[in-house]
PDB file of C-alpha atoms in Angstrom:
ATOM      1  CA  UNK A   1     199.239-110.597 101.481  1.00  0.00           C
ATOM      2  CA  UNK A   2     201.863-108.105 103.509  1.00  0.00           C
ATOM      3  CA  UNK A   3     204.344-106.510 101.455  1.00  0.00           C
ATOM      4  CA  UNK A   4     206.684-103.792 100.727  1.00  0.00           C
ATOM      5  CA  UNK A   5     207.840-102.471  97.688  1.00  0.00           C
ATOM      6  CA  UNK A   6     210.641-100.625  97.034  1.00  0.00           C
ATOM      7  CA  UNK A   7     210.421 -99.996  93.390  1.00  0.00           C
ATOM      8  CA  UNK A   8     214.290 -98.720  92.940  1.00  0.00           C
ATOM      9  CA  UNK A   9     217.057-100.930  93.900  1.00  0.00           C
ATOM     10  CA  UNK A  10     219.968 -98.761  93.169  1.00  0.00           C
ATOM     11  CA  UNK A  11     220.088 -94.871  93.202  1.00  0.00           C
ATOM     12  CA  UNK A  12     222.635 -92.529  92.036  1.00  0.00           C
ATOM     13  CA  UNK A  13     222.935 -89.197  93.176  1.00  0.00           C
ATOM     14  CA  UNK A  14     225.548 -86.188  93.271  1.00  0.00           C
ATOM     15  CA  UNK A  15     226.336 -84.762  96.609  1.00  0.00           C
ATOM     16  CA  UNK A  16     223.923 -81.810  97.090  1.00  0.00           C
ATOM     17  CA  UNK A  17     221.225 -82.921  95.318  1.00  0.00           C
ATOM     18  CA  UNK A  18     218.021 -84.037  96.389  1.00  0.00           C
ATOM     19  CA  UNK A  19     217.056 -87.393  97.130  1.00  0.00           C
ATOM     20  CA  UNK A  20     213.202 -89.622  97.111  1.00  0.00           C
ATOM     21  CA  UNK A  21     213.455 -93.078  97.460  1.00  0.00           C
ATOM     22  CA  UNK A  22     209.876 -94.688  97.105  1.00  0.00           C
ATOM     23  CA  UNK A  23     207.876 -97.270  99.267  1.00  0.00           C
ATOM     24  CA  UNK A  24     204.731 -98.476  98.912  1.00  0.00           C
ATOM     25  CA  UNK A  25     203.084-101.164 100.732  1.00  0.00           C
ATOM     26  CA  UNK A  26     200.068-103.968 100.813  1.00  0.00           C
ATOM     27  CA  UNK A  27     198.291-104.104 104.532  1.00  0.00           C
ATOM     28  CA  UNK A  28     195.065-105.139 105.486  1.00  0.00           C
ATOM     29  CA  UNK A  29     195.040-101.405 107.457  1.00  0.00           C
ATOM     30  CA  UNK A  30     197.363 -98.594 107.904  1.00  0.00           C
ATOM     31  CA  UNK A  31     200.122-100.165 109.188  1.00  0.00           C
ATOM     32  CA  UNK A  32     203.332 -98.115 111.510  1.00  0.00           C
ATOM     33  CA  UNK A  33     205.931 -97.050 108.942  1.00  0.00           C
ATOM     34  CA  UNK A  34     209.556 -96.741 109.133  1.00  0.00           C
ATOM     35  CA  UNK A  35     212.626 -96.122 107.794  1.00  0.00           C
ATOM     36  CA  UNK A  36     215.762 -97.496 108.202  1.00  0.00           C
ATOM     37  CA  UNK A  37     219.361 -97.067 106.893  1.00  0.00           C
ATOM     38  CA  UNK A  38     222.139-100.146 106.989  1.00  0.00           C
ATOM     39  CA  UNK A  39     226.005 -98.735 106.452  1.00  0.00           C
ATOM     40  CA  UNK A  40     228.700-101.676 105.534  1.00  0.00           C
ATOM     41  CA  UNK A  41     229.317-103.042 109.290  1.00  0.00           C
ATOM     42  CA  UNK A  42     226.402-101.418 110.937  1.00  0.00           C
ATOM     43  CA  UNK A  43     223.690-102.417 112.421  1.00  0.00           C
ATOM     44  CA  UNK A  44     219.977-101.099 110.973  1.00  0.00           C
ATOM     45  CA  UNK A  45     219.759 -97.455 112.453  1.00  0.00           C
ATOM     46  CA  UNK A  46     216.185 -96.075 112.649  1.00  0.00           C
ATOM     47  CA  UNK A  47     215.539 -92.666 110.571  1.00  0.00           C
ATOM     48  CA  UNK A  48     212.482 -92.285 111.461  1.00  0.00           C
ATOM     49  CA  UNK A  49     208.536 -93.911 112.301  1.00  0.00           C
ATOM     50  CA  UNK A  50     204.775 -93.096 111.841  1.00  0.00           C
ATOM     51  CA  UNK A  51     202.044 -93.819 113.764  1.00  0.00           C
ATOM     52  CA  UNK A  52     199.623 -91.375 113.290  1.00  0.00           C
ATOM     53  CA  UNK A  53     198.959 -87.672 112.970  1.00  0.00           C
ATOM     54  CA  UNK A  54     200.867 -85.622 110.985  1.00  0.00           C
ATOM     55  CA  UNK A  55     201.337 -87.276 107.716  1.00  0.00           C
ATOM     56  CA  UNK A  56     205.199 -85.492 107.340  1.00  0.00           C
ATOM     57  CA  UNK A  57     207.347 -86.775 109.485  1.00  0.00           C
ATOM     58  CA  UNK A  58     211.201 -85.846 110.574  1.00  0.00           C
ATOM     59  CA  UNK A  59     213.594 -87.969 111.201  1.00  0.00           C
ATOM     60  CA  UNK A  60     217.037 -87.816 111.858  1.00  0.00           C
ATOM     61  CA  UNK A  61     220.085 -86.705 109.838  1.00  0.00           C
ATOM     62  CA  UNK A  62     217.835 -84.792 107.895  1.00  0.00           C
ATOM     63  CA  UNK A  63     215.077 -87.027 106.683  1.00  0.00           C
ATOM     64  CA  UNK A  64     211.634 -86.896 106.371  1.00  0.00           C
ATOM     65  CA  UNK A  65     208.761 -88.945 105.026  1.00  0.00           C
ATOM     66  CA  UNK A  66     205.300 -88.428 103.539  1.00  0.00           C
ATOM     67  CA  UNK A  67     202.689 -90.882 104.629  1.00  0.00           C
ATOM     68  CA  UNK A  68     199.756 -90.930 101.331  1.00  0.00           C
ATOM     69  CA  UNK A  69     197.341 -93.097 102.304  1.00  0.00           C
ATOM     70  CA  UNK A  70     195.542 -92.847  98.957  1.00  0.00           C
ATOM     71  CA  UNK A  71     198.543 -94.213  97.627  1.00  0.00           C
ATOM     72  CA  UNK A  72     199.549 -96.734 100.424  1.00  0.00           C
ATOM     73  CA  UNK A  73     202.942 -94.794  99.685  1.00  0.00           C
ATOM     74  CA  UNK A  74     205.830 -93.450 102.726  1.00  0.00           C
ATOM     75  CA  UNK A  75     208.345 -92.080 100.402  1.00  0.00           C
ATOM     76  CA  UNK A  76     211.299 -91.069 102.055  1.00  0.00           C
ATOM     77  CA  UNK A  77     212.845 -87.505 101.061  1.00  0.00           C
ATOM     78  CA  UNK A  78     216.093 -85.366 101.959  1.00  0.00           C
ATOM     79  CA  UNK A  79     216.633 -81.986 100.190  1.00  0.00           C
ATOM     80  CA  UNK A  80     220.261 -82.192  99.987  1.00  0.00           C
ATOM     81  CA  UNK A  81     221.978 -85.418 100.104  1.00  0.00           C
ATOM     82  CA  UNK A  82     225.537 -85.587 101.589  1.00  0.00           C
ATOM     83  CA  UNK A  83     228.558 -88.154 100.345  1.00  0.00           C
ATOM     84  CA  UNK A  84     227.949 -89.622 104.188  1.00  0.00           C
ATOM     85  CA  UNK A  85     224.537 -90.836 102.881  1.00  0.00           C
ATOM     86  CA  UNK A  86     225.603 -93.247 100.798  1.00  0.00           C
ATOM     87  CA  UNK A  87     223.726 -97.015 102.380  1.00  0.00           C
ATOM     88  CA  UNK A  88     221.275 -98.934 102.240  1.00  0.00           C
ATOM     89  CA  UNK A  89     217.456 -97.704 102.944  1.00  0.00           C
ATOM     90  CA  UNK A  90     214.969-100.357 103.861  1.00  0.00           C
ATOM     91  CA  UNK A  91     211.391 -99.331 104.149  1.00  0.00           C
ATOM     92  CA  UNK A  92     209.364-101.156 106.926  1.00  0.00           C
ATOM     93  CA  UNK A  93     205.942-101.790 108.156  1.00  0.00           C
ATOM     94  CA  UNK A  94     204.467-103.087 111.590  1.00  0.00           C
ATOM     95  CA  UNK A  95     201.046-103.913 112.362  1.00  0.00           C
ATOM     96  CA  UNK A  96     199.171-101.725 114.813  1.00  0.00           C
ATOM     97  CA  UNK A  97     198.177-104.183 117.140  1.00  0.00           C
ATOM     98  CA  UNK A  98     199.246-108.033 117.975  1.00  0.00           C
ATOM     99  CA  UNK A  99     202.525-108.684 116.215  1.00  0.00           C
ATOM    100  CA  UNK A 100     205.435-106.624 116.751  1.00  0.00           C
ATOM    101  CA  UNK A 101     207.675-108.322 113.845  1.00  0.00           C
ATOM    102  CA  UNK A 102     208.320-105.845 111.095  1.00  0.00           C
ATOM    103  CA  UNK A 103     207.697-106.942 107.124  1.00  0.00           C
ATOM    104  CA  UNK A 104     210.973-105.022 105.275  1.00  0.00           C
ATOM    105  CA  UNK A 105     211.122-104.004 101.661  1.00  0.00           C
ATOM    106  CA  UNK A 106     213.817-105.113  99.762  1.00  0.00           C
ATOM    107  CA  UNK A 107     215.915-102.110  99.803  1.00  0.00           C
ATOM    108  CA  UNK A 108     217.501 -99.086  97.821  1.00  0.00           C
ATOM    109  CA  UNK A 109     221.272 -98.777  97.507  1.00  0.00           C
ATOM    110  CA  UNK A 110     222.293 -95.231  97.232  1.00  0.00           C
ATOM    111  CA  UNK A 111     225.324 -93.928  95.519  1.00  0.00           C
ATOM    112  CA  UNK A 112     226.451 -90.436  96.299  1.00  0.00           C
ATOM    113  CA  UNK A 113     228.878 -88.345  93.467  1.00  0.00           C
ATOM    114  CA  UNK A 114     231.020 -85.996  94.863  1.00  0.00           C
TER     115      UNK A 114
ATOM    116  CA  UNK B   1     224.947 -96.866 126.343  1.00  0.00           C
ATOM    117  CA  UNK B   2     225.488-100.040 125.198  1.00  0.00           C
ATOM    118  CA  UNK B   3     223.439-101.062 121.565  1.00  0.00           C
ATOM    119  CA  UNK B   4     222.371-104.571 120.510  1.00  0.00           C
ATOM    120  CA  UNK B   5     225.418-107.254 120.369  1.00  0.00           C
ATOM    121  CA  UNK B   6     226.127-110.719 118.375  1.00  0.00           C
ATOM    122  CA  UNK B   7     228.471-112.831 118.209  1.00  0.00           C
ATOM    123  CA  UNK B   8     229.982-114.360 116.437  1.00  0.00           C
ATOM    124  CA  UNK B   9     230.319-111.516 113.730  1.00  0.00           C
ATOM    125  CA  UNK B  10     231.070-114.104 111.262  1.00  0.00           C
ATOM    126  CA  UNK B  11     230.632-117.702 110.947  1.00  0.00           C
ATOM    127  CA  UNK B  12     231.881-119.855 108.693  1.00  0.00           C
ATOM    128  CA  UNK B  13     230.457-124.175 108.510  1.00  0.00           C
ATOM    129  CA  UNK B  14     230.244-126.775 106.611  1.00  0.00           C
ATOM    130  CA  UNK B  15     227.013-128.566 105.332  1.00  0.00           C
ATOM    131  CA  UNK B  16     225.132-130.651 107.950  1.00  0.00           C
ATOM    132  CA  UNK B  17     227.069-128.995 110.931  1.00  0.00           C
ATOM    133  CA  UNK B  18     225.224-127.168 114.117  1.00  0.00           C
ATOM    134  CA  UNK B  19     225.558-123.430 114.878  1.00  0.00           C
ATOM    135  CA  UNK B  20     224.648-121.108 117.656  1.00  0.00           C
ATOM    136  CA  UNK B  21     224.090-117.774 117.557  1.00  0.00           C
ATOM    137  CA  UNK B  22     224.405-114.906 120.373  1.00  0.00           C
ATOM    138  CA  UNK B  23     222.894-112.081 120.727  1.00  0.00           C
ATOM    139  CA  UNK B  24     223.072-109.669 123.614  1.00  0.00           C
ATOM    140  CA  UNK B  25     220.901-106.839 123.853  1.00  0.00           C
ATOM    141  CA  UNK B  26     220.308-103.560 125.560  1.00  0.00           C
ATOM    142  CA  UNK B  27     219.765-103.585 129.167  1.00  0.00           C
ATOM    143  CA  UNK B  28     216.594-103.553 130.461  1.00  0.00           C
ATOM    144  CA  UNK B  29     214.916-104.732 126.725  1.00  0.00           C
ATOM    145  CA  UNK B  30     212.164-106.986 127.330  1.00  0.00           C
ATOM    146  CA  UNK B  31     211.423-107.246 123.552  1.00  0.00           C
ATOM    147  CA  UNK B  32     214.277-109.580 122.086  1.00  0.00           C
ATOM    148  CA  UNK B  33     213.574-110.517 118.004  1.00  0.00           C
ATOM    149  CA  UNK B  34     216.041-112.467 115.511  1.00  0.00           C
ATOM    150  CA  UNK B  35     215.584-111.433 111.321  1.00  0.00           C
ATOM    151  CA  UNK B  36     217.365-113.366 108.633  1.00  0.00           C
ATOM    152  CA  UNK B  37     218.357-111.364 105.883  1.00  0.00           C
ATOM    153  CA  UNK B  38     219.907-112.708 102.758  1.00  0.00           C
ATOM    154  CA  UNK B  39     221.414-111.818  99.896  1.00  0.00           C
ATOM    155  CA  UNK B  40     219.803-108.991  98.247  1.00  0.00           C
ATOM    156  CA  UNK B  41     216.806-108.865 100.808  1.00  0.00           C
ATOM    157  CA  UNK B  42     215.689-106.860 103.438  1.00  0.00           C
ATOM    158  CA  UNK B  43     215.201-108.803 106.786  1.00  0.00           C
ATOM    159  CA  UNK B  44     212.670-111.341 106.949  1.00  0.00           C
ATOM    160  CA  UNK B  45     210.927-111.789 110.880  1.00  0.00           C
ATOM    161  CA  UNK B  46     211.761-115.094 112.439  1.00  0.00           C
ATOM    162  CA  UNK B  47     211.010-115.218 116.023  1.00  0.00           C
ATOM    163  CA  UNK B  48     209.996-112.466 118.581  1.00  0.00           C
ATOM    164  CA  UNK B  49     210.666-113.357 122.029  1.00  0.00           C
ATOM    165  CA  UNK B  50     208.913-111.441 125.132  1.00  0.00           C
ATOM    166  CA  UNK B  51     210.602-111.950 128.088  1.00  0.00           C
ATOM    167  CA  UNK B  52     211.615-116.006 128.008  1.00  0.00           C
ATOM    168  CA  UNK B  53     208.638-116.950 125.858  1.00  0.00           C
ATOM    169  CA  UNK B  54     208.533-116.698 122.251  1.00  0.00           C
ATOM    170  CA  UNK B  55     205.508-114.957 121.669  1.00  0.00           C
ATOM    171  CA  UNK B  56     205.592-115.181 117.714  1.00  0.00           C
ATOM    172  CA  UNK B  57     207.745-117.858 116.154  1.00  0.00           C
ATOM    173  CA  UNK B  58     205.608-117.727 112.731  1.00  0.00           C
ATOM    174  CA  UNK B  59     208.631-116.860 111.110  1.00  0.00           C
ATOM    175  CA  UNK B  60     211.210-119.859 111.813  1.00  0.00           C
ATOM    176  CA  UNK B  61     211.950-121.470 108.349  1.00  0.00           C
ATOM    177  CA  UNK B  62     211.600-125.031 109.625  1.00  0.00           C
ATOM    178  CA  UNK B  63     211.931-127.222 112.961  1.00  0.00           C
ATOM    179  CA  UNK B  64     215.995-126.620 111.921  1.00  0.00           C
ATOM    180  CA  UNK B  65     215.676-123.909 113.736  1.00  0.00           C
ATOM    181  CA  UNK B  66     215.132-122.901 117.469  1.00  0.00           C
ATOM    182  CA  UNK B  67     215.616-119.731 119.543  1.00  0.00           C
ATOM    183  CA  UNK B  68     216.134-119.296 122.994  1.00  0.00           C
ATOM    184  CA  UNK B  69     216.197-116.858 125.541  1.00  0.00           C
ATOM    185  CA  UNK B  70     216.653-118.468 129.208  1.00  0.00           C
ATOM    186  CA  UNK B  71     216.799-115.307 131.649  1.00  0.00           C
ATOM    187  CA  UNK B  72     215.008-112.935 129.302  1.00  0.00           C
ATOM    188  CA  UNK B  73     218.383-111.253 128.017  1.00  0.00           C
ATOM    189  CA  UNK B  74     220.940-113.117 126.336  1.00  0.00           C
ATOM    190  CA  UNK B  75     219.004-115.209 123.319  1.00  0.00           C
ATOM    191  CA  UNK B  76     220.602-118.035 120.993  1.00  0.00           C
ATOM    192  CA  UNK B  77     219.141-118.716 117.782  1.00  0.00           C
ATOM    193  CA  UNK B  78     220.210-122.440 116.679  1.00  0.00           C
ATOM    194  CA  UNK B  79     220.393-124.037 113.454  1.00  0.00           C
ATOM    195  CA  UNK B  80     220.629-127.845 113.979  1.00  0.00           C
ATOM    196  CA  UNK B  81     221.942-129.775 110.283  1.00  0.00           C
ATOM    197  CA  UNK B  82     223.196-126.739 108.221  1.00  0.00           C
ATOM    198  CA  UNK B  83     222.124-125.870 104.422  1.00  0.00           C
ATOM    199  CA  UNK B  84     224.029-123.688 101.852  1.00  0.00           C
ATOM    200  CA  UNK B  85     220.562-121.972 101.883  1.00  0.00           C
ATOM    201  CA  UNK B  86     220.623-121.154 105.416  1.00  0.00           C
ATOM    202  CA  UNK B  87     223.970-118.537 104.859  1.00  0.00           C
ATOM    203  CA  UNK B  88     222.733-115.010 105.411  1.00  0.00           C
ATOM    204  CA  UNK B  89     223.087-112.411 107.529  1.00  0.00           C
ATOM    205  CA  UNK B  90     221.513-112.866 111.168  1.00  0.00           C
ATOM    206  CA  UNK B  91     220.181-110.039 113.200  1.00  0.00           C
ATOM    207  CA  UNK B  92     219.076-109.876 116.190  1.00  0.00           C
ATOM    208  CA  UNK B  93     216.906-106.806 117.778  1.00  0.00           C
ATOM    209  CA  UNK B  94     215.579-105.765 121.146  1.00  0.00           C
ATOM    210  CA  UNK B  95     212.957-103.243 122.527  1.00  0.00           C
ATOM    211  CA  UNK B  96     211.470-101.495 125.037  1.00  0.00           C
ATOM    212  CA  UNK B  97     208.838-103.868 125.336  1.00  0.00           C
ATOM    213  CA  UNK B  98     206.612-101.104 127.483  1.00  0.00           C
ATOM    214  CA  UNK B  99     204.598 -99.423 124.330  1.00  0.00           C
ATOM    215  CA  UNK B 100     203.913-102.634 122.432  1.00  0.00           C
ATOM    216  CA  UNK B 101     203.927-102.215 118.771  1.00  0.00           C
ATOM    217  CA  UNK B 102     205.153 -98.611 118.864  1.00  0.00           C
ATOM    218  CA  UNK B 103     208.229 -99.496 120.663  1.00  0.00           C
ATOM    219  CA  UNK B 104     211.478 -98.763 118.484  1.00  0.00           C
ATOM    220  CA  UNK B 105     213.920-101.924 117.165  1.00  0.00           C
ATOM    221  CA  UNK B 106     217.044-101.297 117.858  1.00  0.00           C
ATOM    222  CA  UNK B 107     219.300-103.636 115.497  1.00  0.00           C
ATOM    223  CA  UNK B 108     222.813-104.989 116.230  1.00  0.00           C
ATOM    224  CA  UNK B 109     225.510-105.725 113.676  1.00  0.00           C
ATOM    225  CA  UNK B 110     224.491-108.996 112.674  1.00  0.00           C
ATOM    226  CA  UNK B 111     225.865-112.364 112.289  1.00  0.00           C
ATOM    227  CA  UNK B 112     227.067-113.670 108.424  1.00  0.00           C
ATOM    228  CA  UNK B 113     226.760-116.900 108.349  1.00  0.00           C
ATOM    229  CA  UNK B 114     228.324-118.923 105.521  1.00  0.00           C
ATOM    230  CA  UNK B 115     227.226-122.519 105.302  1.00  0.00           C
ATOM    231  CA  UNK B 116     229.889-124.524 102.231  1.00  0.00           C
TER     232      UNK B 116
END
């Protein structure tokens, strides 16, 4: 079956540190990738996609993502997190071809320290 | 420009009632979808409308529910005979609709519905 896993449902960082938060997934092939971040109030906001290509990809606000196909993994990273970060990540896959619906982990909550 | 809409932000029934959901979104979008996302839980696909059609309904929970989207803009997801299970959060999305499955989602705010 599809899934997403998102192996950490709460993170707690300081401001400045660095930040992963993991995501692996189950799909018959390699599927698109995304990220996406939900503030309180807002609406999803895309970070950042992969297709193909390059396996790093940069988003916005500083992101960027690793695509590992030997480990079906798209682990989001950000070398120095900012209090501003603090949301909701949900990782997210789409299949390549028929169906454009989206199959969304279940999210990591991240806590920033000043 | 203008993102993704819905209305009512919140809504608030009682078991057994009927609701309607709006949701507006950008300009020009062909792509319309609706996602339910619960408590705790990343959004979970329920319909995918291109144009007026629904092209993917796979996801609707049961005949409960039904989506529409008249003109191809302005869609309506309906939940006939309300259940405490069916409070959530409700978004809606829209796209391009011109790359097909690399087009981008844009999400709006969502809809939290509370059923008592």
């Amino acid at each position: 079956a599809q899934s997403v896993t998102q192996p950490d449902i709460h993170i707690t960082v300081s401001e400045g540190a660095s930040l992963e938060l993991r995501c692996n997934y189950s799909y018959g092939a390699t599927p698109y990738l995304f990220w996406y971040v939900q503030s309180p109030g807002q609406g999803l906001q895309l970070l950042l996609k992969y297709f193909s290509g390059d396996t790093l990809v940069q988003g916005i606000k500083g992101f960027e993502a690793e695509f590992k196909r030997s480990q079906s993994s798209f682990n989001l990273r950000k070398p120095s997190v900012h209090w501003s970060d603090a949301a909701e990540y949900f990782c997210a896959v789409g299949a390549p071809w028929g169906t454009y619906k989206y199959i969304f982990g279940t999210g990591t909550r991240l806590k920033v320290l000043a | 420009g203008a993102g993704v809409s819905q209305t009512p932000s919140n809504k608030v029934t009682e078991k057994g009632k009927y609701v309607e959901l709006r949701c507006d979104p950008i300009s020009g979008h062909t792509a319309l979808y609706w996602y339910r996302q619960s408590l705790g839980q990343g959004p979970e696909f329920l319909i995918y409308f291109q144009g007026t059609g629904a092209a993917d309904d796979s996801g609707l929970p049961n005949d409960r529910f039904f989506a529409v989207r008249p003109e191809g803009s302005v869609s309506t997801l309906k939940i006939q005979r309300t259940e405490r299970g069916d409070s959530a959060v409700y978004l809606c999305a829209s796209s391009p609709g011109t790359s097909g499955t690399t087009d981008t989602q844009y999400f709006g705010p969502g809809t939290r519905l509370t059923v008592l």
